Coordinates of C-alpha atoms in Angstrom, one line a residue:
C1 CA -22.3 -25.1 10.4
G2 CA -19.5 -24.5 7.8
Y3 CA -18.1 -21.4 6.8
H4 CA -20.0 -19.9 3.6
A5 CA -18.3 -17.3 1.7
K6 CA -20.0 -14.1 0.5
P7 CA -19.1 -12.9 -3.1
M8 CA -17.1 -10.0 -3.9
P9 CA -18.6 -6.6 -3.9
Q10 CA -20.0 -5.5 -7.1
I11 CA -19.5 -1.7 -7.1
S12 CA -20.2 0.4 -10.5
A13 CA -18.0 3.4 -11.1
P14 CA -20.1 6.0 -9.9
Q15 CA -20.5 4.3 -6.6
F16 CA -17.0 4.5 -5.6
L17 CA -16.4 7.2 -3.2
Y18 CA -12.7 8.0 -4.9
K19 CA -11.6 7.8 -8.0
I20 CA -8.8 9.0 -10.5
E21 CA -9.9 8.9 -14.1
S22 CA -7.5 9.9 -17.0
D23 CA -6.8 8.7 -20.5
R24 CA -4.0 6.6 -19.1
L25 CA -5.3 5.2 -15.8
Q26 CA -8.7 4.8 -14.1
I27 CA -8.2 3.9 -10.3
Y28 CA -11.2 3.4 -8.0
V29 CA -10.8 3.2 -4.5
E30 CA -13.5 2.3 -1.7
P31 CA -12.6 2.1 2.1
F32 CA -14.8 -0.5 3.7
D33 CA -15.1 1.6 6.8
T34 CA -18.6 0.9 8.2
E35 CA -19.9 -2.3 9.8
D36 CA -22.7 -2.9 7.2
E37 CA -20.0 -2.8 4.3
C38 CA -17.7 -5.3 6.2
K39 CA -20.5 -7.9 7.2
K40 CA -21.7 -7.8 3.4
V41 CA -18.4 -9.1 2.1
F42 CA -16.5 -10.5 5.3
Q43 CA -19.5 -11.6 7.6
H44 CA -17.6 -9.8 10.6
N45 CA -17.2 -6.0 11.4
L46 CA -13.4 -5.8 10.5
N47 CA -13.4 -2.3 11.9
K48 CA -14.1 -3.2 15.4
N49 CA -11.0 -5.3 15.4
A50 CA -8.9 -2.4 14.1
Y51 CA -8.7 -3.3 10.3
I52 CA -9.8 -1.3 7.6
P53 CA -10.1 -3.1 4.1
I54 CA -9.8 -1.0 0.8
F55 CA -11.1 -2.2 -2.2
L56 CA -9.0 -1.2 -5.3
R57 CA -10.0 -1.4 -8.9
I58 CA -7.3 -0.3 -11.3
K59 CA -7.7 -0.3 -15.2
N60 CA -4.7 0.4 -17.4
N61 CA -5.6 2.5 -20.3
Y62 CA -2.4 2.6 -22.1
E63 CA -2.3 1.3 -25.7
D64 CA 0.9 -0.4 -25.5
L65 CA 2.4 0.0 -22.0
E66 CA 1.9 -2.6 -18.9
I67 CA 1.6 -1.1 -15.6
K68 CA 2.6 -2.8 -12.2
I69 CA 1.2 -2.6 -8.6
D70 CA 3.2 -3.7 -5.7
R71 CA 0.8 -4.3 -2.8
D72 CA 3.5 -3.6 -0.3
N73 CA 3.9 0.1 -1.6
L74 CA 0.3 1.1 -0.8
R75 CA 0.0 2.9 2.3
F76 CA -2.7 4.0 4.6
Y77 CA -2.3 7.0 7.2
S78 CA -4.8 8.1 9.6
N79 CA -5.7 11.8 9.9
D80 CA -2.9 12.3 12.8
G81 CA -0.3 10.6 10.5
L82 CA 0.0 7.3 11.9
E83 CA 0.7 4.7 9.4
F84 CA -1.4 1.7 9.4
V85 CA 0.2 -1.8 9.2
N86 CA -0.4 -3.6 5.7
V87 CA -1.4 -7.1 6.5
H88 CA -2.3 -10.3 4.6
G89 CA -5.8 -11.5 4.3
S90 CA -4.9 -14.9 6.2
R91 CA -3.7 -12.7 9.2
V92 CA -6.8 -11.1 9.1
A93 CA -9.0 -14.1 9.1
R94 CA -7.1 -15.8 11.9
T95 CA -8.4 -12.9 14.1
Y96 CA -11.6 -14.6 14.5
D97 CA -10.1 -18.1 14.9
V98 CA -10.2 -17.5 18.7
E99 CA -14.0 -16.9 18.7
G100 CA -14.4 -20.5 17.2
S101 CA -11.8 -22.0 19.9
L102 CA -13.7 -20.7 22.7
K103 CA -17.1 -22.1 21.3
S104 CA -15.8 -25.4 20.8
T105 CA -14.1 -25.3 24.4
L106 CA -17.5 -24.4 25.9
T107 CA -19.1 -27.2 24.0
G108 CA -16.5 -30.0 25.3
F109 CA -17.3 -28.5 28.5
I110 CA -21.1 -29.0 28.6
F111 CA -21.5 -31.8 26.3
G112 CA -18.5 -34.0 27.0
A113 CA -14.9 -34.7 25.2
M114 CA -16.6 -36.4 21.8
S115 CA -18.8 -33.3 21.1
G116 CA -16.0 -31.0 22.1
M117 CA -13.5 -32.8 19.4
F118 CA -16.3 -32.8 16.7
S119 CA -16.8 -29.1 17.4
A120 CA -13.1 -28.4 17.1
L121 CA -12.8 -30.2 13.8
Q122 CA -15.6 -28.3 12.3
E123 CA -14.1 -24.8 13.7
Q124 CA -10.7 -26.1 11.8
E125 CA -12.7 -26.3 8.7
K126 CA -14.3 -23.1 9.1
N127 CA -11.0 -21.3 9.8
R128 CA -9.4 -22.8 6.8
A129 CA -12.2 -21.8 4.5
R130 CA -12.3 -18.2 6.1
E131 CA -8.6 -17.8 5.4
Q132 CA -8.9 -19.0 1.9
D133 CA -11.9 -16.4 1.3
F134 CA -9.9 -13.6 2.9
E135 CA -6.7 -14.5 0.7
S136 CA -9.1 -15.0 -2.6
K137 CA -10.3 -11.5 -2.1
E138 CA -6.9 -9.9 -1.8
L139 CA -5.3 -7.9 -4.4
S140 CA -2.1 -10.2 -5.6
P141 CA 1.2 -9.1 -4.0
L142 CA 2.7 -7.9 -7.3
E143 CA -0.2 -7.4 -10.2
A144 CA 0.9 -6.7 -13.7
I145 CA -1.9 -5.1 -15.9
I146 CA -1.9 -5.3 -19.6
P147 CA -2.9 -2.7 -21.9
G148 CA -6.7 -2.4 -21.6
G149 CA -7.1 -4.8 -18.7
F150 CA -7.9 -4.2 -15.2
E151 CA -7.5 -5.7 -11.7
E152 CA -9.3 -5.3 -8.5
G153 CA -9.0 -6.8 -4.7
F154 CA -8.9 -5.8 -1.6
V155 CA -5.9 -4.4 0.6
Y156 CA -5.9 -4.9 4.4
F157 CA -4.7 -2.4 6.9
R158 CA -4.5 -2.6 10.7
K159 CA -4.0 0.2 13.3
P160 CA -0.8 -0.7 15.1
D161 CA -1.0 -2.0 18.6
E162 CA -4.8 -2.5 18.5
K163 CA -7.0 -5.6 19.0
L164 CA -10.2 -3.6 19.5
I165 CA -11.4 -0.1 18.6
G166 CA -14.7 1.5 19.1
K167 CA -16.9 2.9 16.4
K168 CA -16.0 6.8 17.0
E169 CA -12.3 6.4 17.6
F170 CA -12.1 4.4 14.1
E171 CA -14.3 6.9 12.5
S172 CA -12.0 9.9 13.6
C173 CA -9.2 7.9 12.3
V174 CA -10.5 7.5 8.9
D175 CA -12.0 11.3 8.4
G176 CA -9.1 13.0 7.0
A177 CA -7.0 9.8 6.5
Q178 CA -4.7 9.5 3.3
F179 CA -4.1 6.5 1.2
S180 CA -1.1 6.5 -1.3
M181 CA -0.2 4.4 -4.1
E182 CA 2.8 3.8 -6.4
I183 CA 2.2 2.4 -9.8
F184 CA 5.1 1.4 -12.3
V185 CA 4.5 2.1 -16.0
D186 CA 6.8 0.1 -18.3
S187 CA 9.6 2.5 -19.7
Q188 CA 8.1 5.5 -17.9
G189 CA 9.0 4.8 -14.3
K190 CA 6.9 5.4 -11.2
E191 CA 3.7 7.3 -10.7
N192 CA 2.5 8.5 -7.4
Y193 CA -1.0 9.1 -6.2
L194 CA -2.5 10.1 -2.9
L195 CA -6.2 10.5 -2.1
K196 CA -7.4 11.9 1.1
F197 CA -10.5 10.1 2.6
S198 CA -13.6 11.8 4.3
K199 CA -16.3 10.7 6.6
V200 CA -17.2 6.9 6.4
S201 CA -20.4 6.0 4.3
N202 CA -21.8 2.9 2.7
W203 CA -21.1 2.3 -1.2
F204 CA -24.4 0.5 -1.6
E205 CA -26.4 3.7 -0.5
R206 CA -24.9 5.9 -3.1

């Protein structure tokens, strides 16, 4: 079986849990902090592996000024002040390569070398497709938004030095966490924004 990518989430403005709306900018932020949210888009519960994907949509309402977002200047801090690591989509996807490798090894052990080799090739294709999927859903490293335009995508964060994390521990990290953004406005310089997160919830239930 190959890898079948799921579509980007279709979230309406009222469904976003966090938003900043002004005559200059509209910023919508949705942390994917539940198993159901993650599986709807990524097929895996990323939270269990200490990742929190944050879906970001930004609209430029300036009439004549371009704005820029540097993905590396986006920050996520847990409620105790721990800064999570900003990681690329390909790195997140490779977390799940091990599961396929173990399956291929087991297939080879049970059914023989040829079956194992075929299974390994299938897993390689699946791994490549998963990486492409996670990368395609990611906000570009340096995004320029023209007047009247908008951009959206995921930014992936991981709790440092963690591979697996329990549901209660993960939720306690998110409740009270902070997400900070730097947005550069042509000829006007940098604007800083800070959002404080509350308890986890599913966007599609709002």
